[in-house]
Coordinates of C-alpha atoms in Angstrom, one line a residue:
M1 CA -28.2 165.0 -191.5
E2 CA -29.0 167.7 -193.6
P3 CA -32.0 170.0 -193.1
K4 CA -34.4 168.6 -195.5
G5 CA -35.0 171.4 -198.5
K6 CA -31.3 172.9 -198.4
I7 CA -30.0 174.2 -201.4
R8 CA -26.1 172.6 -202.1
N9 CA -23.9 175.0 -204.3
R10 CA -22.7 172.4 -206.6
P11 CA -19.6 173.0 -208.1
Q12 CA -19.4 172.9 -211.9
P13 CA -19.0 169.3 -213.5
T14 CA -15.3 168.0 -213.3
A15 CA -15.7 167.2 -216.9
E16 CA -16.3 170.8 -217.8
R17 CA -13.3 171.8 -215.9
L18 CA -10.9 169.7 -217.9
G19 CA -12.2 171.7 -220.7
Y20 CA -15.2 169.6 -222.0
P21 CA -17.6 170.6 -223.7
A22 CA -21.4 170.7 -221.3
D23 CA -22.7 167.1 -222.7
A24 CA -19.9 165.3 -223.1
R25 CA -18.9 162.0 -222.0
V26 CA -16.1 161.2 -220.4
L27 CA -15.1 157.2 -218.7
I28 CA -12.5 156.4 -216.6
L29 CA -12.1 152.5 -216.2
N30 CA -10.1 152.0 -213.1
A31 CA -8.8 148.1 -213.0
D32 CA -9.0 147.3 -209.3
D33 CA -6.7 144.8 -206.8
F34 CA -3.9 145.5 -208.6
G35 CA -1.2 143.8 -206.5
M36 CA -3.9 141.0 -204.9
C37 CA -2.0 138.1 -206.5
H38 CA -0.2 137.6 -210.1
D39 CA -3.5 136.6 -211.6
Q40 CA -5.1 140.0 -211.5
N41 CA -2.0 141.5 -212.1
E42 CA -1.5 139.8 -215.4
G43 CA -5.1 140.8 -216.4
V44 CA -4.6 144.3 -215.0
I45 CA -1.3 145.0 -217.1
R46 CA -2.7 143.6 -220.1
G47 CA -6.0 145.8 -219.7
L48 CA -4.0 148.5 -218.9
T49 CA -1.8 148.3 -222.3
D50 CA -3.9 146.6 -224.8
G51 CA -7.1 147.5 -223.1
L52 CA -9.6 149.8 -222.5
F53 CA -8.5 150.8 -219.5
T54 CA -7.3 153.9 -218.0
S55 CA -6.3 153.4 -214.5
S56 CA -5.5 151.3 -211.5
T57 CA -5.2 151.1 -208.3
I58 CA -2.4 148.4 -206.2
L59 CA -3.2 147.0 -202.9
V60 CA -0.1 148.0 -200.9
T61 CA -0.9 145.5 -198.8
C62 CA -0.9 142.8 -200.9
P63 CA 1.6 139.6 -201.2
W64 CA 2.3 140.6 -205.1
F65 CA 2.4 144.6 -204.1
E66 CA 6.3 143.8 -206.0
E67 CA 5.7 143.0 -209.0
A68 CA 2.7 146.0 -209.5
A69 CA 5.3 148.0 -208.3
D70 CA 7.8 146.7 -211.0
F71 CA 5.8 147.9 -213.9
A72 CA 5.0 151.2 -212.1
R73 CA 8.6 151.9 -212.4
T74 CA 9.3 150.5 -215.9
N75 CA 5.7 152.0 -216.8
P76 CA 5.9 155.9 -215.5
A77 CA 3.2 156.8 -217.6
A78 CA 0.8 154.3 -216.3
D79 CA -2.2 155.8 -214.1
L80 CA -2.2 154.0 -210.9
G81 CA -3.5 155.0 -208.0
V82 CA -3.5 153.9 -204.3
H83 CA -6.3 151.4 -203.3
L84 CA -6.4 152.3 -199.7
T85 CA -7.6 148.5 -197.6
L86 CA -8.5 147.9 -194.5
T87 CA -10.0 144.4 -195.0
A88 CA -8.9 141.5 -196.0
E89 CA -12.1 139.8 -197.2
W90 CA -10.8 136.4 -198.4
D91 CA -11.2 133.2 -196.7
R92 CA -8.0 131.6 -197.7
Y93 CA -6.0 134.5 -198.9
K94 CA -4.9 137.2 -196.4
W95 CA -2.4 140.0 -195.7
G96 CA -1.9 141.8 -192.8
P97 CA -1.2 146.1 -192.3
V98 CA 1.8 148.0 -193.9
L99 CA 2.1 149.6 -190.4
G100 CA 2.3 145.1 -188.1
R101 CA 0.2 144.4 -186.5
R102 CA 1.5 145.4 -182.8
A103 CA 1.6 149.1 -184.0
V104 CA -2.0 149.2 -184.9
P105 CA -3.8 146.4 -182.7
S106 CA -7.4 147.7 -183.4
L107 CA -6.8 146.8 -187.1
V108 CA -6.2 143.0 -187.4
D109 CA -8.0 139.9 -185.5
E110 CA -6.2 137.4 -183.4
R111 CA -4.5 136.0 -186.4
G112 CA -2.7 139.5 -187.2
Y113 CA -4.6 139.5 -190.3
L114 CA -6.8 142.2 -191.3
W115 CA -10.3 142.1 -190.2
Q116 CA -12.7 140.0 -193.0
T117 CA -16.0 142.7 -193.5
V118 CA -16.0 146.4 -193.4
A119 CA -19.2 146.2 -190.8
Q120 CA -16.1 144.3 -188.0
V121 CA -14.0 146.7 -188.8
Y122 CA -16.4 149.9 -187.8
E123 CA -16.8 147.9 -185.3
H124 CA -12.7 147.2 -183.7
A125 CA -10.7 150.1 -185.3
R126 CA -9.7 152.9 -183.7
L127 CA -9.5 155.9 -186.0
D128 CA -6.1 157.4 -185.0
E129 CA -4.4 153.9 -185.8
A130 CA -7.2 153.7 -189.8
E131 CA -5.0 156.6 -190.4
A132 CA -1.7 155.9 -189.8
E133 CA -1.8 152.8 -191.9
L134 CA -3.3 153.9 -194.8
R135 CA -0.4 156.7 -194.8
A136 CA 1.9 154.0 -194.2
Q137 CA 0.3 152.5 -197.4
I138 CA 0.1 155.5 -199.1
E139 CA 4.5 156.4 -197.8
K140 CA 5.2 153.0 -199.1
A141 CA 3.6 153.1 -202.5
L142 CA 5.0 156.4 -203.2
A143 CA 9.5 154.6 -201.7
A144 CA 8.4 152.0 -204.2
G145 CA 8.3 154.8 -207.4
I146 CA 4.7 154.8 -207.5
D147 CA 3.6 158.2 -208.8
A148 CA 0.4 158.1 -207.2
T149 CA -2.6 159.4 -209.5
H150 CA -5.8 159.3 -207.0
L151 CA -7.2 157.3 -204.0
D152 CA -10.2 155.0 -203.3
S153 CA -10.8 152.6 -201.0
H154 CA -10.5 149.1 -201.0
M155 CA -14.6 147.6 -200.6
G156 CA -15.5 151.7 -199.8
T157 CA -14.5 151.2 -196.5
L158 CA -14.0 154.7 -196.3
Q159 CA -16.8 155.9 -197.8
L160 CA -19.4 154.2 -195.9
R161 CA -19.0 156.2 -192.7
A162 CA -18.8 160.2 -192.3
D163 CA -15.7 159.6 -189.7
Y164 CA -13.6 157.7 -192.3
H165 CA -14.5 160.0 -195.3
E166 CA -13.4 162.5 -192.9
I167 CA -9.9 161.0 -192.7
Y168 CA -10.7 160.3 -196.8
A169 CA -10.7 163.5 -197.9
R170 CA -7.6 164.7 -195.3
L171 CA -5.6 162.3 -197.2
A172 CA -6.2 163.6 -200.4
N173 CA -5.7 167.2 -199.7
E174 CA -2.5 166.1 -198.2
Y175 CA -1.1 164.7 -201.1
R176 CA -2.8 166.7 -203.3
V177 CA -4.8 163.9 -205.3
P178 CA -8.1 162.8 -206.6
I179 CA -10.1 160.5 -204.7
R180 CA -13.4 158.3 -205.7
L181 CA -16.5 159.7 -204.3
A182 CA -20.4 158.6 -204.2
S183 CA -22.1 160.9 -206.2
R184 CA -23.1 164.0 -204.8
R185 CA -26.4 163.1 -204.6
R186 CA -26.3 160.6 -202.4
M187 CA -23.2 161.5 -200.5
G188 CA -25.9 164.6 -199.2
S189 CA -29.2 162.2 -199.1
E190 CA -26.9 160.2 -196.5
G191 CA -26.2 162.6 -194.1
M192 CA -22.3 163.4 -195.7
G193 CA -23.1 167.0 -196.4
A194 CA -20.8 168.5 -194.3
I195 CA -17.7 165.9 -195.6
L196 CA -18.8 167.6 -199.5
D197 CA -18.0 171.0 -198.0
Q198 CA -14.4 169.3 -196.7
L199 CA -14.1 167.9 -200.7
D200 CA -14.8 171.4 -201.9
R201 CA -13.2 174.0 -199.5
F202 CA -9.4 171.3 -199.7
G203 CA -10.7 171.7 -203.7
V204 CA -10.4 167.8 -203.8
V205 CA -11.1 166.5 -207.3
T206 CA -14.0 164.1 -208.4
P207 CA -15.3 161.9 -210.9
D208 CA -18.7 163.5 -211.7
H209 CA -20.3 160.1 -211.3
L210 CA -19.6 156.4 -210.0
V211 CA -20.4 152.9 -210.9
F212 CA -20.3 150.8 -208.6
N213 CA -22.0 147.3 -209.0
G214 CA -21.2 145.0 -212.2
P215 CA -23.0 142.5 -213.9
P216 CA -25.7 140.0 -212.0
W217 CA -24.0 136.9 -213.5
V218 CA -21.0 135.7 -216.0
G219 CA -23.4 136.0 -218.8
E220 CA -25.4 138.8 -218.5
T221 CA -21.4 140.7 -218.6
E222 CA -21.7 141.7 -222.2
S223 CA -25.2 143.5 -222.3
Y224 CA -25.0 144.6 -218.7
W225 CA -21.6 146.7 -219.9
T226 CA -22.5 147.8 -223.7
N227 CA -25.8 149.2 -222.1
L228 CA -24.1 150.7 -219.0
I229 CA -21.9 152.7 -221.5
R230 CA -24.4 153.2 -223.9
T231 CA -26.5 155.1 -221.2
L232 CA -23.9 156.9 -219.2
E233 CA -24.4 160.4 -218.0
P234 CA -22.5 163.5 -219.7
G235 CA -19.7 164.3 -217.2
V236 CA -17.1 162.5 -216.0
T237 CA -18.2 158.5 -215.3
E238 CA -15.4 156.3 -213.3
I239 CA -16.4 152.9 -213.8
L240 CA -14.2 150.2 -211.8
C241 CA -13.8 146.0 -212.1
H242 CA -11.6 143.8 -211.6
P243 CA -10.0 142.5 -214.5
A244 CA -8.4 139.0 -213.6
L245 CA -7.3 136.0 -215.8
A246 CA -9.6 133.1 -214.0
R247 CA -6.7 130.7 -213.3
D248 CA -5.7 127.8 -210.9
E249 CA -4.2 131.4 -208.6
L250 CA -7.9 132.9 -208.5
K251 CA -9.6 130.5 -208.3
S252 CA -8.4 129.2 -205.5
C253 CA -9.2 132.5 -203.1
A254 CA -11.4 135.2 -205.2
H255 CA -15.8 133.6 -205.7
D256 CA -16.1 136.4 -208.4
A257 CA -13.1 134.9 -210.5
L258 CA -14.8 133.7 -213.7
Q259 CA -16.8 136.9 -213.6
R260 CA -13.3 138.9 -213.2
E261 CA -12.4 137.2 -216.1
A262 CA -15.2 137.8 -217.6
D263 CA -14.7 141.8 -217.3
F264 CA -11.5 141.6 -218.3
R265 CA -12.5 139.9 -221.8
Y266 CA -15.1 142.5 -222.1
F267 CA -12.8 145.6 -222.3
T268 CA -9.8 144.2 -224.1
S269 CA -12.4 143.4 -226.6
E270 CA -12.4 145.3 -230.3
K271 CA -16.2 145.2 -229.8
A272 CA -15.9 147.3 -226.5
R273 CA -13.2 149.5 -228.2
R274 CA -15.9 149.8 -231.4
L275 CA -18.6 150.8 -228.7
I276 CA -17.2 153.8 -227.1
A277 CA -15.8 155.2 -229.9
D278 CA -19.3 154.8 -232.1
E279 CA -21.2 156.5 -228.8
G280 CA -18.4 159.2 -228.8
V281 CA -17.3 158.5 -225.1
A282 CA -13.6 159.7 -224.0
L283 CA -11.2 158.2 -222.4
A284 CA -9.4 159.4 -219.4
G285 CA -7.5 158.5 -216.8
F286 CA -6.9 160.2 -212.9
R287 CA -3.8 162.0 -214.2
R288 CA -5.8 164.7 -215.9
L289 CA -7.7 165.2 -212.4
R290 CA -5.0 165.3 -210.1
G291 CA -3.3 167.9 -212.8
L292 CA -6.8 169.7 -212.6
M293 CA -5.8 169.8 -208.9
R294 CA -2.4 170.7 -208.6
G295 CA -2.9 173.7 -211.0
D296 CA -1.1 171.5 -213.9
P297 CA -2.4 173.3 -217.1
A298 CA -0.2 170.8 -219.0
R299 CA -1.7 168.0 -217.0
A300 CA -5.5 169.5 -217.0

């Protein structure tokens, strides 16, 4: 833990580094779980092409990865990252590691699937096997023609414990891509000041703020997101959600299928588009953050 009272040197906010004024509110709206299933993929694709979503992250481990990869190849300007994955959370819909169960036995259950919960990962997984698998997921995405703009962590596994966060930071540095990050204040309060120092030393760029919670139930979707957009803080904020179409496929595996569709409907609506315009919120993707990290003025 960091000593109480220690004052950290805070880097310049990412929004200002991108050239926005200090009071600007910039939004990255990220669609998670691209590649999970066809209903998810259709929601993500429509959200990126017709809606307000500015980026998405791909589940390389999932059966519908190839549909996401095909979209990436045919839409090279799309802002797509890798959703680094060590869990398969659904009861009746599973996936395993890219490297196979024999190469990374500590990452899988007795049937060869990735562990269902983050707690099981922390209990059973070896860090060296976890890092090897995560690197293989990135390499599989790149080999499929995906121009990865960023990394983030499925179910937050890489963000909730310092030793996993160190892997996360190393991969971001190695591939020179930005990452999803909890607020620096929260990181410091949870004893991860050394991780912040590591990220700053590597020059890893992150959004200034993260919104990872969603509406408490479907009926509050519009009011929840509307209030959140109206109260965005200055800086770059990433909002993540899982836009999808709640048809039989998604309902058969995901208990939050209806919420996923409600989020899709909201962020592809004209009402949301007008709200963001009226609030003066600028939309951006992770590609600009990657350009800043790689010293590419044209991209940043």
